[in-house]
């Protein structure tokens, strides 16, 4: 059973960059897909990006397309989220997640395991 540990959050100025990492501390990712989600204060959690683990296909929310890149390192059992050109509206708690089984829509799918949230704050 994978335990996901996220790291890399912090405070950055508008236009800056951060890279989040999510490692499977127990076992392997061994999943169909991994994803990143975020929840801003007073808002519902929203999909950010996902990657099919074997195929490497990636999916992004419109709000982050062209600025964020999701990737994975199978040998390191880690999924990454490279964030560039950050905006204050990207401020949120970010969560990584894993989905074991196939899904037709990774943006709407249920994810089995979740990492702890990690704060990303973008100052204006």
PDB file of C-alpha atoms in Angstrom:
ATOM      1  CA  UNK A   1       0.000   0.000   0.000  1.00  0.00           C
ATOM      2  CA  UNK A   2       1.635   3.189  -1.175  1.00  0.00           C
ATOM      3  CA  UNK A   3       2.129   6.082   1.191  1.00  0.00           C
ATOM      4  CA  UNK A   4       2.632   9.318  -0.661  1.00  0.00           C
ATOM      5  CA  UNK A   5       4.857  12.041   0.737  1.00  0.00           C
ATOM      6  CA  UNK A   6       4.844  15.438  -0.917  1.00  0.00           C
ATOM      7  CA  UNK A   7       7.590  18.036  -0.739  1.00  0.00           C
ATOM      8  CA  UNK A   8       8.772  21.225  -2.412  1.00  0.00           C
ATOM      9  CA  UNK A   9       6.131  23.763  -1.522  1.00  0.00           C
ATOM     10  CA  UNK A  10       6.804  27.224  -0.201  1.00  0.00           C
ATOM     11  CA  UNK A  11       6.534  30.939  -0.818  1.00  0.00           C
ATOM     12  CA  UNK A  12       7.410  32.429  -4.193  1.00  0.00           C
ATOM     13  CA  UNK A  13       6.818  35.735  -5.941  1.00  0.00           C
ATOM     14  CA  UNK A  14       4.549  36.179  -8.924  1.00  0.00           C
ATOM     15  CA  UNK A  15       6.293  34.854 -12.008  1.00  0.00           C
ATOM     16  CA  UNK A  16       8.472  32.510 -10.028  1.00  0.00           C
ATOM     17  CA  UNK A  17       8.821  28.744 -10.170  1.00  0.00           C
ATOM     18  CA  UNK A  18       8.507  25.811  -7.808  1.00  0.00           C
ATOM     19  CA  UNK A  19       8.777  22.076  -8.248  1.00  0.00           C
ATOM     20  CA  UNK A  20       6.665  19.775  -6.155  1.00  0.00           C
ATOM     21  CA  UNK A  21       7.604  16.144  -5.655  1.00  0.00           C
ATOM     22  CA  UNK A  22       5.523  13.249  -4.401  1.00  0.00           C
ATOM     23  CA  UNK A  23       7.310  10.059  -3.468  1.00  0.00           C
ATOM     24  CA  UNK A  24       5.861   6.690  -2.622  1.00  0.00           C
ATOM     25  CA  UNK A  25       7.493   6.066   0.730  1.00  0.00           C
ATOM     26  CA  UNK A  26       6.162   2.527   1.035  1.00  0.00           C
ATOM     27  CA  UNK A  27       5.965   0.215  -1.924  1.00  0.00           C
ATOM     28  CA  UNK A  28       5.809   1.649  -5.392  1.00  0.00           C
ATOM     29  CA  UNK A  29       3.462   3.930  -7.213  1.00  0.00           C
ATOM     30  CA  UNK A  30       2.427   0.876  -9.221  1.00  0.00           C
ATOM     31  CA  UNK A  31      -0.593   2.672 -10.498  1.00  0.00           C
ATOM     32  CA  UNK A  32      -2.547   3.545 -13.592  1.00  0.00           C
ATOM     33  CA  UNK A  33      -2.192   7.260 -13.020  1.00  0.00           C
ATOM     34  CA  UNK A  34      -0.912   9.889 -10.642  1.00  0.00           C
ATOM     35  CA  UNK A  35      -2.326  13.338 -10.248  1.00  0.00           C
ATOM     36  CA  UNK A  36      -2.002  16.679  -8.551  1.00  0.00           C
ATOM     37  CA  UNK A  37      -4.911  18.592  -7.087  1.00  0.00           C
ATOM     38  CA  UNK A  38      -5.156  21.849  -5.162  1.00  0.00           C
ATOM     39  CA  UNK A  39      -7.495  23.545  -2.753  1.00  0.00           C
ATOM     40  CA  UNK A  40      -7.493  27.268  -2.193  1.00  0.00           C
ATOM     41  CA  UNK A  41      -9.022  28.813   0.938  1.00  0.00           C
ATOM     42  CA  UNK A  42     -12.793  28.817   0.734  1.00  0.00           C
ATOM     43  CA  UNK A  43     -12.827  26.812  -2.482  1.00  0.00           C
ATOM     44  CA  UNK A  44     -13.348  23.204  -3.416  1.00  0.00           C
ATOM     45  CA  UNK A  45     -10.455  20.981  -4.308  1.00  0.00           C
ATOM     46  CA  UNK A  46      -9.742  21.073  -8.025  1.00  0.00           C
ATOM     47  CA  UNK A  47      -7.842  18.978 -10.527  1.00  0.00           C
ATOM     48  CA  UNK A  48      -4.486  20.371 -11.649  1.00  0.00           C
ATOM     49  CA  UNK A  49      -2.700  17.698 -13.661  1.00  0.00           C
ATOM     50  CA  UNK A  50      -2.441  13.952 -14.160  1.00  0.00           C
ATOM     51  CA  UNK A  51      -0.132  11.498 -15.838  1.00  0.00           C
ATOM     52  CA  UNK A  52      -0.701   7.936 -16.954  1.00  0.00           C
ATOM     53  CA  UNK A  53       2.144   6.114 -15.272  1.00  0.00           C
ATOM     54  CA  UNK A  54       3.090   3.654 -18.012  1.00  0.00           C
ATOM     55  CA  UNK A  55       2.122   5.627 -21.103  1.00  0.00           C
ATOM     56  CA  UNK A  56       3.325   8.996 -19.868  1.00  0.00           C
ATOM     57  CA  UNK A  57       0.287  10.784 -21.286  1.00  0.00           C
ATOM     58  CA  UNK A  58      -0.414  14.024 -19.460  1.00  0.00           C
ATOM     59  CA  UNK A  59      -3.542  16.045 -18.758  1.00  0.00           C
ATOM     60  CA  UNK A  60      -3.892  19.571 -17.414  1.00  0.00           C
ATOM     61  CA  UNK A  61      -6.514  21.935 -16.153  1.00  0.00           C
ATOM     62  CA  UNK A  62      -6.955  24.858 -18.511  1.00  0.00           C
ATOM     63  CA  UNK A  63      -5.808  27.245 -15.801  1.00  0.00           C
ATOM     64  CA  UNK A  64      -2.315  25.720 -15.678  1.00  0.00           C
ATOM     65  CA  UNK A  65      -1.734  24.608 -19.259  1.00  0.00           C
ATOM     66  CA  UNK A  66       1.523  25.927 -20.618  1.00  0.00           C
ATOM     67  CA  UNK A  67       2.799  26.803 -17.139  1.00  0.00           C
ATOM     68  CA  UNK A  68       2.797  23.511 -15.217  1.00  0.00           C
ATOM     69  CA  UNK A  69       4.388  20.221 -16.221  1.00  0.00           C
ATOM     70  CA  UNK A  70       3.700  16.868 -14.595  1.00  0.00           C
ATOM     71  CA  UNK A  71       6.271  14.100 -14.911  1.00  0.00           C
ATOM     72  CA  UNK A  72       7.219  10.870 -13.209  1.00  0.00           C
ATOM     73  CA  UNK A  73      10.348   8.941 -12.400  1.00  0.00           C
ATOM     74  CA  UNK A  74       9.546   5.263 -12.223  1.00  0.00           C
ATOM     75  CA  UNK A  75      12.902   4.332 -10.709  1.00  0.00           C
ATOM     76  CA  UNK A  76      12.444   6.891  -7.946  1.00  0.00           C
ATOM     77  CA  UNK A  77       8.716   6.156  -7.467  1.00  0.00           C
ATOM     78  CA  UNK A  78       8.130   9.868  -7.655  1.00  0.00           C
ATOM     79  CA  UNK A  79       5.783  12.170  -9.499  1.00  0.00           C
ATOM     80  CA  UNK A  80       6.686  15.816 -10.017  1.00  0.00           C
ATOM     81  CA  UNK A  81       4.844  19.021 -10.733  1.00  0.00           C
ATOM     82  CA  UNK A  82       7.011  21.742 -12.221  1.00  0.00           C
ATOM     83  CA  UNK A  83       5.263  25.076 -11.855  1.00  0.00           C
ATOM     84  CA  UNK A  84       6.388  28.169 -13.756  1.00  0.00           C
ATOM     85  CA  UNK A  85       5.029  31.671 -14.243  1.00  0.00           C
ATOM     86  CA  UNK A  86       3.196  31.330 -10.954  1.00  0.00           C
ATOM     87  CA  UNK A  87       0.307  33.634 -10.208  1.00  0.00           C
ATOM     88  CA  UNK A  88      -1.318  34.622  -6.901  1.00  0.00           C
ATOM     89  CA  UNK A  89      -4.343  32.557  -7.914  1.00  0.00           C
ATOM     90  CA  UNK A  90      -2.125  29.453  -7.844  1.00  0.00           C
ATOM     91  CA  UNK A  91      -1.916  29.846  -4.075  1.00  0.00           C
ATOM     92  CA  UNK A  92      -3.382  26.710  -2.523  1.00  0.00           C
ATOM     93  CA  UNK A  93      -2.654  23.525  -0.682  1.00  0.00           C
ATOM     94  CA  UNK A  94      -1.482  21.015  -3.269  1.00  0.00           C
ATOM     95  CA  UNK A  95      -2.124  17.279  -3.004  1.00  0.00           C
ATOM     96  CA  UNK A  96      -0.711  14.369  -4.953  1.00  0.00           C
ATOM     97  CA  UNK A  97      -2.813  11.308  -5.534  1.00  0.00           C
ATOM     98  CA  UNK A  98      -2.677   7.893  -7.087  1.00  0.00           C
ATOM     99  CA  UNK A  99      -5.273   5.930  -8.989  1.00  0.00           C
ATOM    100  CA  UNK A 100      -4.801   2.177  -9.358  1.00  0.00           C
ATOM    101  CA  UNK A 101      -7.283   1.331 -12.085  1.00  0.00           C
ATOM    102  CA  UNK A 102      -8.078   2.540 -15.569  1.00  0.00           C
ATOM    103  CA  UNK A 103     -10.307   5.575 -15.902  1.00  0.00           C
ATOM    104  CA  UNK A 104     -11.730   7.271 -18.959  1.00  0.00           C
ATOM    105  CA  UNK A 105     -11.445  10.730 -17.463  1.00  0.00           C
ATOM    106  CA  UNK A 106      -8.562  11.346 -15.098  1.00  0.00           C
ATOM    107  CA  UNK A 107      -9.810  14.826 -14.319  1.00  0.00           C
ATOM    108  CA  UNK A 108     -13.035  13.469 -12.823  1.00  0.00           C
ATOM    109  CA  UNK A 109     -11.865  10.063 -11.597  1.00  0.00           C
ATOM    110  CA  UNK A 110     -11.720   8.895  -8.018  1.00  0.00           C
ATOM    111  CA  UNK A 111      -8.156   8.585  -6.699  1.00  0.00           C
ATOM    112  CA  UNK A 112      -7.310   5.835  -4.223  1.00  0.00           C
ATOM    113  CA  UNK A 113      -4.487   7.277  -2.171  1.00  0.00           C
ATOM    114  CA  UNK A 114      -3.559  10.802  -1.285  1.00  0.00           C
ATOM    115  CA  UNK A 115      -0.464  12.474   0.012  1.00  0.00           C
ATOM    116  CA  UNK A 116      -0.474  15.097   2.700  1.00  0.00           C
ATOM    117  CA  UNK A 117      -1.181  18.579   1.478  1.00  0.00           C
ATOM    118  CA  UNK A 118       1.633  20.982   0.860  1.00  0.00           C
ATOM    119  CA  UNK A 119       1.285  24.753   0.874  1.00  0.00           C
ATOM    120  CA  UNK A 120       2.174  26.841  -2.152  1.00  0.00           C
ATOM    121  CA  UNK A 121       1.898  30.596  -1.701  1.00  0.00           C
ATOM    122  CA  UNK A 122       2.451  33.054  -4.528  1.00  0.00           C
ATOM    123  CA  UNK A 123       2.886  36.643  -3.419  1.00  0.00           C
ATOM    124  CA  UNK A 124       1.873  39.552  -5.636  1.00  0.00           C
TER     125      UNK A 124
END
